[in-house]
Amino acid sequence: MFRHNLQFPKLSLLAATCTGLLVSLASISLAGGPPPQGKPVSQPTAKPPAGKPVSAPTPATATPATPQDAPPRFPFPGARITPVEGMVTIKLVNSTNAVINYQVVGMSQSRTLGEQSEISIKNLKAPITLTYQRADGGLLLVRTQATATAGMLQITFGATTDLGADTKSLEVQEDGKVFLN
């Protein structure tokens, strides 16, 4: 008989644990995703135990990030150009007082663009990836603009103190869309 009494509390503890897990699983299954076919889903209500404070559950969804917090997940192109026979000319304009190192990925070596200077790189076959950075490690604000000349993209480098505005590369896709990274 003594043995029977010891197993009863263990059984109650097991039953309470299983019930708690089932309630947790039910809550988790109701927390995810939109309601089916746009219909609201009613959540079961449970009475709190007498004398225990009730706290509202916190939502499992994250709040949307503001533009200052993170770059957009699917950014719009910074510019659009029309490649001429698949070729693009890139005009780099340095409006900073710092040297900028740049490289067209796939070309043999990196190059430098002096302070307050510009250069044109001709006959680049799209797609193109261009990497760049200030030699002094400062931040760059990059503005892209299609020019009146067909197949030409102007990239103007400016200084910034906004870490969120700083980029390190850009991509010109085959269709002429330009994305900053």
mmCIF file with all atom_site columns, C-alpha atoms in Angstrom:
data_model
loop_
_atom_site.group_PDB
_atom_site.id
_atom_site.type_symbol
_atom_site.label_atom_id
_atom_site.label_alt_id
_atom_site.label_comp_id
_atom_site.label_asym_id
_atom_site.label_entity_id
_atom_site.label_seq_id
_atom_site.pdbx_PDB_ins_code
_atom_site.Cartn_x
_atom_site.Cartn_y
_atom_site.Cartn_z
_atom_site.occupancy
_atom_site.B_iso_or_equiv
_atom_site.pdbx_formal_charge
_atom_site.auth_seq_id
_atom_site.auth_comp_id
_atom_site.auth_asym_id
_atom_site.auth_atom_id
_atom_site.pdbx_PDB_model_num
ATOM 1   C CA . MET A 1 1   ? 0.000   0.000  0.000   1.00 0.00 ? 1   MET A CA 1
ATOM 2   C CA . PHE A 1 2   ? 2.854   2.373  0.787   1.00 0.00 ? 2   PHE A CA 1
ATOM 3   C CA . ARG A 1 3   ? 4.224   1.740  -2.669  1.00 0.00 ? 3   ARG A CA 1
ATOM 4   C CA . HIS A 1 4   ? 0.901   2.652  -4.253  1.00 0.00 ? 4   HIS A CA 1
ATOM 5   C CA . ASN A 1 5   ? 0.864   6.026  -2.471  1.00 0.00 ? 5   ASN A CA 1
ATOM 6   C CA . LEU A 1 6   ? 4.327   6.930  -3.789  1.00 0.00 ? 6   LEU A CA 1
ATOM 7   C CA . GLN A 1 7   ? 3.346   6.342  -7.389  1.00 0.00 ? 7   GLN A CA 1
ATOM 8   C CA . PHE A 1 8   ? 0.193   8.428  -7.136  1.00 0.00 ? 8   PHE A CA 1
ATOM 9   C CA . PRO A 1 9   ? 2.095   11.730 -6.645  1.00 0.00 ? 9   PRO A CA 1
ATOM 10  C CA . LYS A 1 10  ? 4.431   10.788 -9.511  1.00 0.00 ? 10  LYS A CA 1
ATOM 11  C CA . LEU A 1 11  ? 1.419   10.144 -11.727 1.00 0.00 ? 11  LEU A CA 1
ATOM 12  C CA . SER A 1 12  ? -0.100  13.511 -10.777 1.00 0.00 ? 12  SER A CA 1
ATOM 13  C CA . LEU A 1 13  ? 3.161   15.266 -11.544 1.00 0.00 ? 13  LEU A CA 1
ATOM 14  C CA . LEU A 1 14  ? 3.357   13.469 -14.901 1.00 0.00 ? 14  LEU A CA 1
ATOM 15  C CA . ALA A 1 15  ? -0.235  14.387 -15.721 1.00 0.00 ? 15  ALA A CA 1
ATOM 16  C CA . ALA A 1 16  ? 0.377   18.048 -14.820 1.00 0.00 ? 16  ALA A CA 1
ATOM 17  C CA . THR A 1 17  ? 3.514   18.176 -16.959 1.00 0.00 ? 17  THR A CA 1
ATOM 18  C CA . CYS A 1 18  ? 1.757   16.640 -19.961 1.00 0.00 ? 18  CYS A CA 1
ATOM 19  C CA . THR A 1 19  ? -1.173  19.030 -19.588 1.00 0.00 ? 19  THR A CA 1
ATOM 20  C CA . GLY A 1 20  ? 1.238   21.967 -19.475 1.00 0.00 ? 20  GLY A CA 1
ATOM 21  C CA . LEU A 1 21  ? 2.961   20.756 -22.631 1.00 0.00 ? 21  LEU A CA 1
ATOM 22  C CA . LEU A 1 22  ? -0.337  20.356 -24.449 1.00 0.00 ? 22  LEU A CA 1
ATOM 23  C CA . VAL A 1 23  ? -1.378  23.890 -23.525 1.00 0.00 ? 23  VAL A CA 1
ATOM 24  C CA . SER A 1 24  ? 2.016   25.201 -24.708 1.00 0.00 ? 24  SER A CA 1
ATOM 25  C CA . LEU A 1 25  ? 1.753   23.329 -27.997 1.00 0.00 ? 25  LEU A CA 1
ATOM 26  C CA . ALA A 1 26  ? -1.758  24.660 -28.558 1.00 0.00 ? 26  ALA A CA 1
ATOM 27  C CA . SER A 1 27  ? -0.521  28.205 -27.929 1.00 0.00 ? 27  SER A CA 1
ATOM 28  C CA . ILE A 1 28  ? 2.382   27.758 -30.323 1.00 0.00 ? 28  ILE A CA 1
ATOM 29  C CA . SER A 1 29  ? 0.170   26.397 -33.070 1.00 0.00 ? 29  SER A CA 1
ATOM 30  C CA . LEU A 1 30  ? -2.150  29.399 -32.763 1.00 0.00 ? 30  LEU A CA 1
ATOM 31  C CA . ALA A 1 31  ? 0.707   31.924 -32.744 1.00 0.00 ? 31  ALA A CA 1
ATOM 32  C CA . GLY A 1 32  ? 2.110   31.411 -36.247 1.00 0.00 ? 32  GLY A CA 1
ATOM 33  C CA . GLY A 1 33  ? 1.008   32.733 -39.590 1.00 0.00 ? 33  GLY A CA 1
ATOM 34  C CA . PRO A 1 34  ? -2.068  34.525 -40.877 1.00 0.00 ? 34  PRO A CA 1
ATOM 35  C CA . PRO A 1 35  ? -5.537  33.107 -40.355 1.00 0.00 ? 35  PRO A CA 1
ATOM 36  C CA . PRO A 1 36  ? -6.655  30.694 -43.079 1.00 0.00 ? 36  PRO A CA 1
ATOM 37  C CA . GLN A 1 37  ? -8.493  32.369 -45.990 1.00 0.00 ? 37  GLN A CA 1
ATOM 38  C CA . GLY A 1 38  ? -8.429  35.741 -44.274 1.00 0.00 ? 38  GLY A CA 1
ATOM 39  C CA . LYS A 1 39  ? -10.832 34.626 -41.523 1.00 0.00 ? 39  LYS A CA 1
ATOM 40  C CA . PRO A 1 40  ? -9.995  35.548 -37.945 1.00 0.00 ? 40  PRO A CA 1
ATOM 41  C CA . VAL A 1 41  ? -9.077  32.681 -35.673 1.00 0.00 ? 41  VAL A CA 1
ATOM 42  C CA . SER A 1 42  ? -10.615 32.663 -32.230 1.00 0.00 ? 42  SER A CA 1
ATOM 43  C CA . GLN A 1 43  ? -8.290  31.674 -29.462 1.00 0.00 ? 43  GLN A CA 1
ATOM 44  C CA . PRO A 1 44  ? -9.570  29.545 -26.614 1.00 0.00 ? 44  PRO A CA 1
ATOM 45  C CA . THR A 1 45  ? -9.955  31.378 -23.350 1.00 0.00 ? 45  THR A CA 1
ATOM 46  C CA . ALA A 1 46  ? -8.916  29.761 -20.128 1.00 0.00 ? 46  ALA A CA 1
ATOM 47  C CA . LYS A 1 47  ? -9.901  30.852 -16.655 1.00 0.00 ? 47  LYS A CA 1
ATOM 48  C CA . PRO A 1 48  ? -6.912  31.703 -14.508 1.00 0.00 ? 48  PRO A CA 1
ATOM 49  C CA . PRO A 1 49  ? -6.457  29.823 -11.259 1.00 0.00 ? 49  PRO A CA 1
ATOM 50  C CA . ALA A 1 50  ? -7.975  31.661 -8.315  1.00 0.00 ? 50  ALA A CA 1
ATOM 51  C CA . GLY A 1 51  ? -5.622  34.115 -6.645  1.00 0.00 ? 51  GLY A CA 1
ATOM 52  C CA . LYS A 1 52  ? -3.003  34.080 -9.449  1.00 0.00 ? 52  LYS A CA 1
ATOM 53  C CA . PRO A 1 53  ? -2.263  37.224 -11.508 1.00 0.00 ? 53  PRO A CA 1
ATOM 54  C CA . VAL A 1 54  ? -2.893  36.973 -15.232 1.00 0.00 ? 54  VAL A CA 1
ATOM 55  C CA . SER A 1 55  ? -0.446  38.396 -17.758 1.00 0.00 ? 55  SER A CA 1
ATOM 56  C CA . ALA A 1 56  ? -1.216  38.861 -21.411 1.00 0.00 ? 56  ALA A CA 1
ATOM 57  C CA . PRO A 1 57  ? 0.888   36.742 -23.761 1.00 0.00 ? 57  PRO A CA 1
ATOM 58  C CA . THR A 1 58  ? 3.420   38.648 -25.801 1.00 0.00 ? 58  THR A CA 1
ATOM 59  C CA . PRO A 1 59  ? 3.000   38.388 -29.578 1.00 0.00 ? 59  PRO A CA 1
ATOM 60  C CA . ALA A 1 60  ? 5.491   36.179 -31.400 1.00 0.00 ? 60  ALA A CA 1
ATOM 61  C CA . THR A 1 61  ? 5.700   38.469 -34.426 1.00 0.00 ? 61  THR A CA 1
ATOM 62  C CA . ALA A 1 62  ? 8.537   40.925 -34.808 1.00 0.00 ? 62  ALA A CA 1
ATOM 63  C CA . THR A 1 63  ? 7.876   44.583 -35.385 1.00 0.00 ? 63  THR A CA 1
ATOM 64  C CA . PRO A 1 64  ? 8.783   45.799 -38.865 1.00 0.00 ? 64  PRO A CA 1
ATOM 65  C CA . ALA A 1 65  ? 12.172  47.458 -39.131 1.00 0.00 ? 65  ALA A CA 1
ATOM 66  C CA . THR A 1 66  ? 12.313  51.128 -39.927 1.00 0.00 ? 66  THR A CA 1
ATOM 67  C CA . PRO A 1 67  ? 14.519  52.335 -42.788 1.00 0.00 ? 67  PRO A CA 1
ATOM 68  C CA . GLN A 1 68  ? 17.059  53.611 -40.252 1.00 0.00 ? 68  GLN A CA 1
ATOM 69  C CA . ASP A 1 69  ? 17.363  50.152 -38.637 1.00 0.00 ? 69  ASP A CA 1
ATOM 70  C CA . ALA A 1 70  ? 18.182  48.036 -41.673 1.00 0.00 ? 70  ALA A CA 1
ATOM 71  C CA . PRO A 1 71  ? 18.386  48.244 -45.429 1.00 0.00 ? 71  PRO A CA 1
ATOM 72  C CA . PRO A 1 72  ? 15.244  47.170 -47.281 1.00 0.00 ? 72  PRO A CA 1
ATOM 73  C CA . ARG A 1 73  ? 15.013  43.461 -47.889 1.00 0.00 ? 73  ARG A CA 1
ATOM 74  C CA . PHE A 1 74  ? 14.223  43.848 -51.579 1.00 0.00 ? 74  PHE A CA 1
ATOM 75  C CA . PRO A 1 75  ? 15.652  47.243 -52.530 1.00 0.00 ? 75  PRO A CA 1
ATOM 76  C CA . PHE A 1 76  ? 14.663  49.164 -55.577 1.00 0.00 ? 76  PHE A CA 1
ATOM 77  C CA . PRO A 1 77  ? 17.399  49.784 -58.129 1.00 0.00 ? 77  PRO A CA 1
ATOM 78  C CA . GLY A 1 78  ? 19.502  52.885 -57.461 1.00 0.00 ? 78  GLY A CA 1
ATOM 79  C CA . ALA A 1 79  ? 19.465  53.621 -61.191 1.00 0.00 ? 79  ALA A CA 1
ATOM 80  C CA . ARG A 1 80  ? 18.637  52.042 -64.535 1.00 0.00 ? 80  ARG A CA 1
ATOM 81  C CA . ILE A 1 81  ? 20.727  52.282 -67.636 1.00 0.00 ? 81  ILE A CA 1
ATOM 82  C CA . THR A 1 82  ? 20.463  50.779 -71.093 1.00 0.00 ? 82  THR A CA 1
ATOM 83  C CA . PRO A 1 83  ? 23.567  48.772 -71.966 1.00 0.00 ? 83  PRO A CA 1
ATOM 84  C CA . VAL A 1 84  ? 24.702  49.216 -75.558 1.00 0.00 ? 84  VAL A CA 1
ATOM 85  C CA . GLU A 1 85  ? 25.254  45.763 -77.066 1.00 0.00 ? 85  GLU A CA 1
ATOM 86  C CA . GLY A 1 86  ? 25.689  44.439 -73.514 1.00 0.00 ? 86  GLY A CA 1
ATOM 87  C CA . MET A 1 87  ? 28.425  46.973 -72.735 1.00 0.00 ? 87  MET A CA 1
ATOM 88  C CA . VAL A 1 88  ? 28.458  49.726 -70.117 1.00 0.00 ? 88  VAL A CA 1
ATOM 89  C CA . THR A 1 89  ? 30.683  52.724 -69.424 1.00 0.00 ? 89  THR A CA 1
ATOM 90  C CA . ILE A 1 90  ? 31.061  53.755 -65.790 1.00 0.00 ? 90  ILE A CA 1
ATOM 91  C CA . LYS A 1 91  ? 32.109  57.287 -64.903 1.00 0.00 ? 91  LYS A CA 1
ATOM 92  C CA . LEU A 1 92  ? 33.461  57.529 -61.343 1.00 0.00 ? 92  LEU A CA 1
ATOM 93  C CA . VAL A 1 93  ? 33.382  60.987 -59.745 1.00 0.00 ? 93  VAL A CA 1
ATOM 94  C CA . ASN A 1 94  ? 35.162  61.510 -56.414 1.00 0.00 ? 94  ASN A CA 1
ATOM 95  C CA . SER A 1 95  ? 33.773  64.616 -54.696 1.00 0.00 ? 95  SER A CA 1
ATOM 96  C CA . THR A 1 96  ? 35.543  63.799 -51.406 1.00 0.00 ? 96  THR A CA 1
ATOM 97  C CA . ASN A 1 97  ? 38.911  64.955 -50.116 1.00 0.00 ? 97  ASN A CA 1
ATOM 98  C CA . ALA A 1 98  ? 40.041  61.337 -49.745 1.00 0.00 ? 98  ALA A CA 1
ATOM 99  C CA . VAL A 1 99  ? 41.549  58.782 -52.106 1.00 0.00 ? 99  VAL A CA 1
ATOM 100 C CA . ILE A 1 100 ? 39.152  55.986 -53.101 1.00 0.00 ? 100 ILE A CA 1
ATOM 101 C CA . ASN A 1 101 ? 40.327  52.481 -53.968 1.00 0.00 ? 101 ASN A CA 1
ATOM 102 C CA . TYR A 1 102 ? 38.094  50.653 -56.446 1.00 0.00 ? 102 TYR A CA 1
ATOM 103 C CA . GLN A 1 103 ? 38.074  47.473 -58.462 1.00 0.00 ? 103 GLN A CA 1
ATOM 104 C CA . VAL A 1 104 ? 35.848  46.012 -61.134 1.00 0.00 ? 104 VAL A CA 1
ATOM 105 C CA . VAL A 1 105 ? 35.496  42.391 -60.042 1.00 0.00 ? 105 VAL A CA 1
ATOM 106 C CA . GLY A 1 106 ? 37.147  40.183 -62.643 1.00 0.00 ? 106 GLY A CA 1
ATOM 107 C CA . MET A 1 107 ? 39.770  42.771 -63.620 1.00 0.00 ? 107 MET A CA 1
ATOM 108 C CA . SER A 1 108 ? 43.294  42.040 -62.428 1.00 0.00 ? 108 SER A CA 1
ATOM 109 C CA . GLN A 1 109 ? 44.035  44.771 -59.900 1.00 0.00 ? 109 GLN A CA 1
ATOM 110 C CA . SER A 1 110 ? 42.496  47.502 -57.814 1.00 0.00 ? 110 SER A CA 1
ATOM 111 C CA . ARG A 1 111 ? 42.971  51.123 -58.774 1.00 0.00 ? 111 ARG A CA 1
ATOM 112 C CA . THR A 1 112 ? 42.836  54.480 -57.019 1.00 0.00 ? 112 THR A CA 1
ATOM 113 C CA . LEU A 1 113 ? 40.723  57.540 -57.695 1.00 0.00 ? 113 LEU A CA 1
ATOM 114 C CA . GLY A 1 114 ? 42.347  60.710 -56.394 1.00 0.00 ? 114 GLY A CA 1
ATOM 115 C CA . GLU A 1 115 ? 40.736  63.437 -54.336 1.00 0.00 ? 115 GLU A CA 1
ATOM 116 C CA . GLN A 1 116 ? 38.231  65.587 -56.265 1.00 0.00 ? 116 GLN A CA 1
ATOM 117 C CA . SER A 1 117 ? 38.818  63.682 -59.518 1.00 0.00 ? 117 SER A CA 1
ATOM 118 C CA . GLU A 1 118 ? 36.970  61.527 -62.047 1.00 0.00 ? 118 GLU A CA 1
ATOM 119 C CA . ILE A 1 119 ? 37.633  58.686 -64.455 1.00 0.00 ? 119 ILE A CA 1
ATOM 120 C CA . SER A 1 120 ? 35.657  56.710 -67.044 1.00 0.00 ? 120 SER A CA 1
ATOM 121 C CA . ILE A 1 121 ? 35.926  52.952 -67.371 1.00 0.00 ? 121 ILE A CA 1
ATOM 122 C CA . LYS A 1 122 ? 34.780  51.918 -70.833 1.00 0.00 ? 122 LYS A CA 1
ATOM 123 C CA . ASN A 1 123 ? 33.576  48.720 -72.485 1.00 0.00 ? 123 ASN A CA 1
ATOM 124 C CA . LEU A 1 124 ? 32.561  46.778 -69.398 1.00 0.00 ? 124 LEU A CA 1
ATOM 125 C CA . LYS A 1 125 ? 30.414  43.747 -70.150 1.00 0.00 ? 125 LYS A CA 1
ATOM 126 C CA . ALA A 1 126 ? 27.310  43.517 -67.955 1.00 0.00 ? 126 ALA A CA 1
ATOM 127 C CA . PRO A 1 127 ? 26.785  42.116 -65.364 1.00 0.00 ? 127 PRO A CA 1
ATOM 128 C CA . ILE A 1 128 ? 29.371  44.182 -63.475 1.00 0.00 ? 128 ILE A CA 1
ATOM 129 C CA . THR A 1 129 ? 30.334  44.293 -59.818 1.00 0.00 ? 129 THR A CA 1
ATOM 130 C CA . LEU A 1 130 ? 32.335  47.294 -58.628 1.00 0.00 ? 130 LEU A CA 1
ATOM 131 C CA . THR A 1 131 ? 33.863  47.400 -55.140 1.00 0.00 ? 131 THR A CA 1
ATOM 132 C CA . TYR A 1 132 ? 35.144  50.600 -53.529 1.00 0.00 ? 132 TYR A CA 1
ATOM 133 C CA . GLN A 1 133 ? 36.362  52.059 -50.247 1.00 0.00 ? 133 GLN A CA 1
ATOM 134 C CA . ARG A 1 134 ? 38.029  55.163 -48.956 1.00 0.00 ? 134 ARG A CA 1
ATOM 135 C CA . ALA A 1 135 ? 41.749  54.696 -48.349 1.00 0.00 ? 135 ALA A CA 1
ATOM 136 C CA . ASP A 1 136 ? 41.383  56.420 -44.961 1.00 0.00 ? 136 ASP A CA 1
ATOM 137 C CA . GLY A 1 137 ? 38.540  54.068 -43.921 1.00 0.00 ? 137 GLY A CA 1
ATOM 138 C CA . GLY A 1 138 ? 35.898  56.820 -43.942 1.00 0.00 ? 138 GLY A CA 1
ATOM 139 C CA . LEU A 1 139 ? 32.282  56.277 -44.959 1.00 0.00 ? 139 LEU A CA 1
ATOM 140 C CA . LEU A 1 140 ? 31.006  56.846 -48.500 1.00 0.00 ? 140 LEU A CA 1
ATOM 141 C CA . LEU A 1 141 ? 27.660  58.104 -49.748 1.00 0.00 ? 141 LEU A CA 1
ATOM 142 C CA . VAL A 1 142 ? 27.251  56.835 -53.307 1.00 0.00 ? 142 VAL A CA 1
ATOM 143 C CA . ARG A 1 143 ? 24.849  58.360 -55.796 1.00 0.00 ? 143 ARG A CA 1
ATOM 144 C CA . THR A 1 144 ? 24.165  56.589 -59.080 1.00 0.00 ? 144 THR A CA 1
ATOM 145 C CA . GLN A 1 145 ? 22.733  58.270 -62.138 1.00 0.00 ? 145 GLN A CA 1
ATOM 146 C CA . ALA A 1 146 ? 22.128  57.246 -65.731 1.00 0.00 ? 146 ALA A CA 1
ATOM 147 C CA . THR A 1 147 ? 23.511  59.901 -68.060 1.00 0.00 ? 147 THR A CA 1
ATOM 148 C CA . ALA A 1 148 ? 22.219  61.227 -71.375 1.00 0.00 ? 148 ALA A CA 1
ATOM 149 C CA . THR A 1 149 ? 24.886  59.136 -73.096 1.00 0.00 ? 149 THR A CA 1
ATOM 150 C CA . ALA A 1 150 ? 23.493  55.672 -73.836 1.00 0.00 ? 150 ALA A CA 1
ATOM 151 C CA . GLY A 1 151 ? 25.116  52.919 -71.781 1.00 0.00 ? 151 GLY A CA 1
ATOM 152 C CA . MET A 1 152 ? 26.836  55.320 -69.365 1.00 0.00 ? 152 MET A CA 1
ATOM 153 C CA . LEU A 1 153 ? 26.415  55.256 -65.597 1.00 0.00 ? 153 LEU A CA 1
ATOM 154 C CA . GLN A 1 154 ? 27.780  58.040 -63.407 1.00 0.00 ? 154 GLN A CA 1
ATOM 155 C CA . ILE A 1 155 ? 28.753  57.127 -59.863 1.00 0.00 ? 155 ILE A CA 1
ATOM 156 C CA . THR A 1 156 ? 29.439  60.042 -57.537 1.00 0.00 ? 156 THR A CA 1
ATOM 157 C CA . PHE A 1 157 ? 31.257  59.384 -54.275 1.00 0.00 ? 157 PHE A CA 1
ATOM 158 C CA . GLY A 1 158 ? 30.600  61.736 -51.363 1.00 0.00 ? 158 GLY A CA 1
ATOM 159 C CA . ALA A 1 159 ? 31.579  61.689 -47.706 1.00 0.00 ? 159 ALA A CA 1
ATOM 160 C CA . THR A 1 160 ? 29.048  60.808 -45.002 1.00 0.00 ? 160 THR A CA 1
ATOM 161 C CA . THR A 1 161 ? 28.936  60.167 -41.280 1.00 0.00 ? 161 THR A CA 1
ATOM 162 C CA . ASP A 1 162 ? 25.796  58.006 -41.555 1.00 0.00 ? 162 ASP A CA 1
ATOM 163 C CA . LEU A 1 163 ? 26.779  54.356 -41.154 1.00 0.00 ? 163 LEU A CA 1
ATOM 164 C CA . GLY A 1 164 ? 23.448  53.278 -42.690 1.00 0.00 ? 164 GLY A CA 1
ATOM 165 C CA . ALA A 1 165 ? 24.196  55.194 -45.900 1.00 0.00 ? 165 ALA A CA 1
ATOM 166 C CA . ASP A 1 166 ? 27.674  53.688 -46.377 1.00 0.00 ? 166 ASP A CA 1
ATOM 167 C CA . THR A 1 167 ? 28.056  51.061 -49.118 1.00 0.00 ? 167 THR A CA 1
ATOM 168 C CA . LYS A 1 168 ? 31.000  48.995 -50.309 1.00 0.00 ? 168 LYS A CA 1
ATOM 169 C CA . SER A 1 169 ? 29.946  47.769 -53.761 1.00 0.00 ? 169 SER A CA 1
ATOM 170 C CA . LEU A 1 170 ? 27.463  48.075 -56.564 1.00 0.00 ? 170 LEU A CA 1
ATOM 171 C CA . GLU A 1 171 ? 26.137  45.723 -59.189 1.00 0.00 ? 171 GLU A CA 1
ATOM 172 C CA . VAL A 1 172 ? 24.991  46.517 -62.711 1.00 0.00 ? 172 VAL A CA 1
ATOM 173 C CA . GLN A 1 173 ? 22.779  43.683 -63.921 1.00 0.00 ? 173 GLN A CA 1
ATOM 174 C CA . GLU A 1 174 ? 22.491  42.589 -67.542 1.00 0.00 ? 174 GLU A CA 1
ATOM 175 C CA . ASP A 1 175 ? 19.161  44.398 -67.878 1.00 0.00 ? 175 ASP A CA 1
ATOM 176 C CA . GLY A 1 176 ? 20.722  47.683 -66.663 1.00 0.00 ? 176 GLY A CA 1
ATOM 177 C CA . LYS A 1 177 ? 19.403  47.755 -63.096 1.00 0.00 ? 177 LYS A CA 1
ATOM 178 C CA . VAL A 1 178 ? 21.939  49.150 -60.620 1.00 0.00 ? 178 VAL A CA 1
ATOM 179 C CA . PHE A 1 179 ? 21.968  48.006 -56.985 1.00 0.00 ? 179 PHE A CA 1
ATOM 180 C CA . LEU A 1 180 ? 24.094  49.344 -54.133 1.00 0.00 ? 180 LEU A CA 1
ATOM 181 C CA . ASN A 1 181 ? 25.345  46.903 -51.479 1.00 0.00 ? 181 ASN A CA 1
#
